[in-house]
Amino acid sequence: KTWRNVAGDLLAASGVCGKVRPGGVLLVDLNDTSGTRALLIGTSNGILVTFVSPDEETNSSGQHWERLGTLEEFPIVLTSDVDYEPSSDRLVAATMGRGIFVLKDAKKKLLETRDRLTEGIGNLDLMTKIGVAGRARK
């Protein structure tokens, strides 16, 4: 196996100007028939997620990033670490200055996010409209 660039539209999805400096990085197996895995990173604007396929020929695999959760669910905050506990299906995020956040039923949320990205509908589109995100995805 070789390295594969999955940066895609990470900069646009992060809403930051300049460089994205990821904190924690996590790969979660979604245990569905496609073999897709969720790749999550902590950033200065929360948690971003993309979905990677075991089939390296899939052109869109890892190319579109999405902020995980709405602003009401997870604030715009520097997220330094992300972890997943499979036995309880919980995602745990450590932030700078806002404490620890726990997401129950994490796989369900990840699958919903994957489905929105597949359909071309995402939180980024909504955030751009209200002026929260930096620039729209091309």
Coordinates of N, CA and C in Angstrom, one line a residue:
K1 N 0.8 -1.2 0.0 CA 0.0 0.0 0.0 C 0.9 1.2 0.0
T2 N 0.3 2.3 -0.6 CA 1.1 3.6 -0.6 C 0.2 4.7 0.0
W3 N 0.8 5.8 0.3 CA 0.1 6.9 0.9 C -0.9 7.5 -0.2
R4 N -2.0 7.9 0.3 CA -3.0 8.5 -0.6 C -3.4 9.9 0.0
N5 N -3.4 10.9 -0.8 CA -3.8 12.2 -0.3 C -5.3 12.3 -0.2
V6 N -5.8 12.6 1.0 CA -7.3 12.7 1.2 C -7.6 14.1 1.7
A7 N -6.8 15.1 1.4 CA -7.0 16.5 1.8 C -8.3 17.0 1.2
G8 N -8.5 16.7 -0.1 CA -9.7 17.1 -0.8 C -10.1 18.6 -0.5
D9 N -11.3 18.8 0.0 CA -11.7 20.2 0.3 C -11.7 20.5 1.8
L10 N -10.6 19.9 2.5 CA -10.5 20.1 3.9 C -10.4 21.6 4.3
L11 N -9.6 22.4 3.6 CA -9.4 23.8 3.9 C -10.8 24.5 3.9
A12 N -11.5 24.3 2.8 CA -12.9 24.9 2.7 C -13.8 24.5 3.8
A13 N -13.8 23.2 4.1 CA -14.7 22.7 5.1 C -14.4 23.2 6.5
S14 N -13.1 23.4 6.7 CA -12.6 23.9 8.0 C -13.0 25.3 8.3
G15 N -13.2 26.1 7.3 CA -13.6 27.5 7.5 C -12.5 28.4 8.0
V16 N -11.2 27.9 8.0 CA -10.1 28.7 8.5 C -9.4 29.3 7.3
C17 N -8.7 30.4 7.5 CA -7.8 31.0 6.5 C -6.4 30.5 6.8
G18 N -5.8 30.1 5.8 CA -4.4 29.6 5.9 C -4.4 28.1 6.0
K19 N -3.6 27.6 7.0 CA -3.4 26.1 7.1 C -4.3 25.5 8.2
V20 N -4.7 24.3 7.9 CA -5.5 23.5 8.9 C -4.4 22.7 9.7
R21 N -4.5 22.9 11.0 CA -3.6 22.2 11.9 C -4.3 21.1 12.7
P22 N -4.4 19.9 12.2 CA -5.2 18.9 12.9 C -4.7 18.6 14.3
G23 N -5.6 18.3 15.2 CA -5.3 17.8 16.5 C -5.3 16.3 16.4
G24 N -6.2 15.7 17.1 CA -6.4 14.3 17.1 C -6.8 13.8 15.8
V25 N -6.4 12.6 15.4 CA -6.8 11.9 14.2 C -7.4 10.5 14.6
L26 N -8.5 10.1 14.0 CA -9.1 8.9 14.3 C -9.8 8.2 13.1
L27 N -9.7 6.9 13.0 CA -10.3 6.2 12.0 C -11.3 5.2 12.6
V28 N -12.6 5.3 12.2 CA -13.7 4.5 12.8 C -14.2 3.6 11.7
D29 N -14.2 2.3 12.0 CA -14.8 1.3 11.1 C -16.4 1.4 11.3
L30 N -17.1 1.6 10.2 CA -18.5 1.8 10.3 C -19.3 0.5 10.3
N31 N -18.6 -0.6 10.0 CA -19.2 -2.0 10.0 C -20.4 -2.1 9.1
D32 N -20.3 -1.4 7.9 CA -21.4 -1.6 7.0 C -20.8 -2.4 5.8
T33 N -21.7 -2.8 4.9 CA -21.3 -3.7 3.8 C -20.3 -3.1 2.8
S34 N -20.2 -1.8 2.8 CA -19.2 -1.1 1.8 C -17.8 -1.1 2.3
G35 N -17.6 -1.4 3.6 CA -16.3 -1.3 4.2 C -15.7 0.1 4.4
T36 N -16.6 1.1 4.3 CA -16.2 2.5 4.4 C -15.8 2.7 5.9
R37 N -14.8 3.6 6.1 CA -14.4 4.0 7.4 C -14.5 5.5 7.5
A38 N -14.8 6.0 8.7 CA -14.9 7.5 8.9 C -13.5 7.9 9.4
L39 N -13.0 9.0 8.8 CA -11.7 9.5 9.2 C -12.0 10.9 9.8
L40 N -11.7 11.0 11.1 CA -12.1 12.2 11.9 C -10.8 12.9 12.3
I41 N -10.8 14.3 12.3 CA -9.7 15.1 12.8 C -10.3 16.2 13.7
G42 N -9.6 16.5 14.7 CA -9.9 17.7 15.5 C -9.2 18.9 14.9
T43 N -9.9 20.0 14.8 CA -9.3 21.2 14.2 C -9.6 22.4 15.1
S44 N -9.2 23.6 14.7 CA -9.5 24.8 15.5 C -11.0 25.1 15.4
N45 N -11.8 24.5 14.5 CA -13.2 24.8 14.4 C -14.0 23.6 14.7
G46 N -13.5 22.6 15.5 CA -14.3 21.4 15.8 C -13.8 20.2 15.1
I47 N -14.7 19.2 15.0 CA -14.3 17.9 14.4 C -14.8 17.9 12.9
L48 N -13.9 17.5 12.0 CA -14.2 17.3 10.6 C -14.1 15.9 10.3
V49 N -14.9 15.4 9.4 CA -15.0 14.0 9.0 C -15.0 13.8 7.5
T50 N -14.4 12.8 7.0 CA -14.5 12.4 5.6 C -14.6 10.9 5.7
F51 N -15.0 10.3 4.6 CA -15.2 8.8 4.5 C -14.3 8.2 3.5
V52 N -13.5 7.2 3.9 CA -12.6 6.6 3.0 C -13.0 5.1 2.7
S53 N -12.9 4.8 1.5 CA -13.3 3.4 1.0 C -12.1 2.5 0.9
P54 N -12.2 1.2 1.2 CA -11.1 0.4 1.0 C -10.7 0.2 -0.5
D55 N -11.6 0.6 -1.4 CA -11.4 0.5 -2.8 C -10.7 1.8 -3.2
E56 N -9.4 1.7 -3.4 CA -8.6 2.9 -3.7 C -9.0 3.5 -5.1
E57 N -9.7 2.8 -5.9 CA -10.1 3.4 -7.2 C -11.3 4.3 -7.1
T58 N -12.0 4.4 -5.9 CA -13.1 5.3 -5.7 C -12.6 6.7 -5.7
N59 N -12.9 7.5 -6.7 CA -12.4 8.8 -6.9 C -12.8 9.8 -5.7
S60 N -14.0 9.6 -5.2 CA -14.5 10.6 -4.2 C -14.1 10.2 -2.8
S61 N -13.5 9.0 -2.6 CA -13.1 8.6 -1.3 C -12.1 9.6 -0.6
G62 N -12.5 10.1 0.5 CA -11.7 11.0 1.2 C -11.5 12.4 0.6
Q63 N -12.3 12.8 -0.3 CA -12.2 14.1 -1.0 C -13.1 15.2 -0.5
H64 N -14.2 14.8 0.2 CA -15.1 15.8 0.7 C -15.2 15.7 2.3
W65 N -14.9 16.8 2.9 CA -14.9 16.9 4.4 C -16.2 17.6 4.8
E66 N -16.6 17.3 6.0 CA -17.8 17.9 6.6 C -17.6 18.1 8.1
R67 N -18.1 19.1 8.7 CA -18.0 19.4 10.1 C -19.0 18.4 10.7
L68 N -18.6 17.7 11.8 CA -19.4 16.7 12.5 C -20.3 17.4 13.4
G69 N -21.6 17.4 13.2 CA -22.6 18.0 14.1 C -22.9 19.4 13.8
T70 N -24.0 19.9 14.3 CA -24.4 21.3 14.1 C -23.7 22.1 15.2
L71 N -23.8 23.5 15.1 CA -23.2 24.4 16.0 C -23.8 24.2 17.4
E72 N -25.1 23.8 17.5 CA -25.8 23.5 18.7 C -25.2 22.3 19.4
E73 N -24.8 21.3 18.6 CA -24.3 20.0 19.1 C -22.8 20.1 19.6
F74 N -22.1 20.8 18.8 CA -20.6 20.9 19.1 C -20.1 22.3 18.7
P75 N -19.6 23.1 19.6 CA -19.2 24.5 19.3 C -18.0 24.6 18.4
I76 N -17.8 25.8 17.9 CA -16.6 26.0 17.1 C -15.5 26.3 18.2
V77 N -14.6 25.2 18.3 CA -13.6 25.3 19.4 C -12.5 24.4 19.0
L78 N -11.3 24.8 19.4 CA -10.1 24.0 19.2 C -10.2 22.6 19.8
T79 N -10.2 21.6 18.9 CA -10.4 20.2 19.4 C -9.0 19.5 19.3
S80 N -8.5 19.2 20.4 CA -7.1 18.6 20.4 C -7.0 17.1 20.3
D81 N -8.1 16.4 20.7 CA -8.1 15.0 20.6 C -9.4 14.4 20.4
V82 N -9.5 13.3 19.7 CA -10.8 12.6 19.3 C -10.5 11.1 19.6
D83 N -11.5 10.5 20.3 CA -11.4 9.0 20.5 C -12.7 8.4 20.4
Y84 N -12.7 7.1 20.0 CA -14.0 6.4 19.8 C -13.9 5.1 20.7
E85 N -15.0 4.9 21.5 CA -15.2 3.7 22.3 C -16.2 2.8 21.7
P86 N -15.7 1.7 21.0 CA -16.7 0.8 20.3 C -17.7 0.2 21.1
S87 N -17.3 -0.3 22.3 CA -18.3 -1.0 23.2 C -19.5 -0.2 23.6
S88 N -19.3 1.1 23.7 CA -20.5 2.0 24.1 C -20.9 2.9 22.9
D89 N -20.2 2.8 21.8 CA -20.5 3.6 20.5 C -20.6 5.0 20.9
R90 N -19.5 5.5 21.5 CA -19.4 6.9 21.9 C -18.1 7.5 21.3
L91 N -18.3 8.7 20.8 CA -17.2 9.5 20.4 C -16.8 10.6 21.4
V92 N -15.6 10.7 21.8 CA -15.2 11.6 22.9 C -14.2 12.6 22.3
A93 N -14.5 13.9 22.5 CA -13.6 15.0 22.0 C -13.1 15.8 23.1
A94 N -11.8 16.1 23.2 CA -11.2 17.0 24.1 C -11.0 18.3 23.5
T95 N -11.4 19.4 24.1 CA -11.3 20.7 23.6 C -10.5 21.6 24.5
M96 N -10.1 22.7 23.9 CA -9.3 23.7 24.6 C -10.2 24.8 25.2
G97 N -10.5 24.7 26.5 CA -11.3 25.8 27.1 C -12.8 25.5 27.2
R98 N -13.3 24.4 26.6 CA -14.7 24.1 26.6 C -15.0 22.8 27.2
G99 N -13.9 22.0 27.6 CA -14.1 20.8 28.3 C -14.1 19.6 27.3
I100 N -14.8 18.5 27.8 CA -14.9 17.2 27.1 C -16.3 17.1 26.6
F101 N -16.5 16.7 25.3 CA -17.8 16.4 24.7 C -17.9 14.9 24.4
V102 N -19.1 14.4 24.6 CA -19.3 13.0 24.3 C -20.5 12.9 23.4
L103 N -20.3 12.1 22.3 CA -21.4 11.9 21.3 C -21.9 10.5 21.4
K104 N -23.1 10.3 21.9 CA -23.7 8.9 22.0 C -24.2 8.5 20.6
D105 N -24.3 7.2 20.4 CA -24.8 6.7 19.1 C -23.9 7.3 17.9
A106 N -22.6 7.3 18.1 CA -21.7 7.9 17.2 C -21.8 7.4 15.7
K107 N -21.9 6.0 15.6 CA -22.0 5.5 14.2 C -23.2 5.9 13.5
K108 N -24.3 6.1 14.2 CA -25.6 6.6 13.6 C -25.3 8.0 13.0
K109 N -24.7 8.9 13.8 CA -24.4 10.2 13.4 C -23.4 10.2 12.2
L110 N -22.4 9.4 12.3 CA -21.4 9.3 11.2 C -22.1 8.8 9.9
L111 N -23.0 7.8 10.0 CA -23.7 7.3 8.8 C -24.6 8.4 8.2
E112 N -25.3 9.2 9.1 CA -26.1 10.3 8.6 C -25.3 11.3 7.9
T113 N -24.1 11.6 8.4 CA -23.2 12.6 7.8 C -22.7 12.0 6.5
R114 N -22.4 10.8 6.4 CA -21.9 10.2 5.2 C -23.0 10.2 4.1
D115 N -24.3 10.0 4.5 CA -25.4 10.0 3.6 C -25.6 11.4 3.0
R116 N -25.5 12.4 3.9 CA -25.6 13.8 3.4 C -24.5 14.2 2.5
L117 N -23.3 13.8 2.7 CA -22.2 14.1 1.8 C -22.4 13.4 0.5
T118 N -22.9 12.2 0.5 CA -23.2 11.4 -0.7 C -24.2 12.1 -1.5
E119 N -25.2 12.7 -0.9 CA -26.3 13.4 -1.6 C -25.9 14.9 -1.9
G120 N -24.7 15.3 -1.5 CA -24.2 16.6 -1.8 C -24.8 17.7 -0.9
I121 N -25.4 17.3 0.2 CA -26.0 18.3 1.2 C -25.1 18.2 2.4
G122 N -24.6 19.3 2.9 CA -23.8 19.3 4.1 C -24.0 20.5 5.0
N123 N -23.4 20.4 6.2 CA -23.4 21.5 7.1 C -22.7 22.7 6.5
L124 N -21.7 22.5 5.7 CA -20.9 23.5 5.2 C -21.8 24.5 4.3
D125 N -22.7 23.9 3.6 CA -23.6 24.7 2.8 C -24.4 25.7 3.6
L126 N -24.9 25.1 4.7 CA -25.7 25.9 5.7 C -24.9 27.0 6.4
M127 N -23.7 26.6 6.8 CA -22.8 27.5 7.5 C -22.3 28.6 6.6
T128 N -22.1 28.3 5.3 CA -21.7 29.4 4.4 C -22.8 30.4 4.2
K129 N -24.0 29.9 4.1 CA -25.1 30.8 3.9 C -25.3 31.8 5.1
I130 N -25.0 31.4 6.3 CA -25.1 32.3 7.4 C -23.8 33.0 7.8
G131 N -22.8 32.7 7.0 CA -21.5 33.4 7.2 C -20.6 32.8 8.3
V132 N -20.8 31.6 8.6 CA -19.9 30.9 9.6 C -18.7 30.3 9.0
A133 N -18.9 29.7 7.8 CA -17.7 29.0 7.2 C -17.0 30.0 6.3
G134 N -15.7 29.7 6.1 CA -14.8 30.6 5.4 C -15.2 30.7 3.9
R135 N -15.3 29.6 3.2 CA -15.6 29.7 1.7 C -16.3 28.4 1.3
A136 N -17.1 28.5 0.3 CA -17.9 27.4 -0.1 C -17.0 26.4 -0.8
R137 N -17.5 25.1 -0.8 CA -16.8 24.0 -1.5 C -17.1 24.2 -3.0
K138 N -16.1 23.9 -3.8 CA -16.2 24.1 -5.2 C -16.7 22.8 -5.8

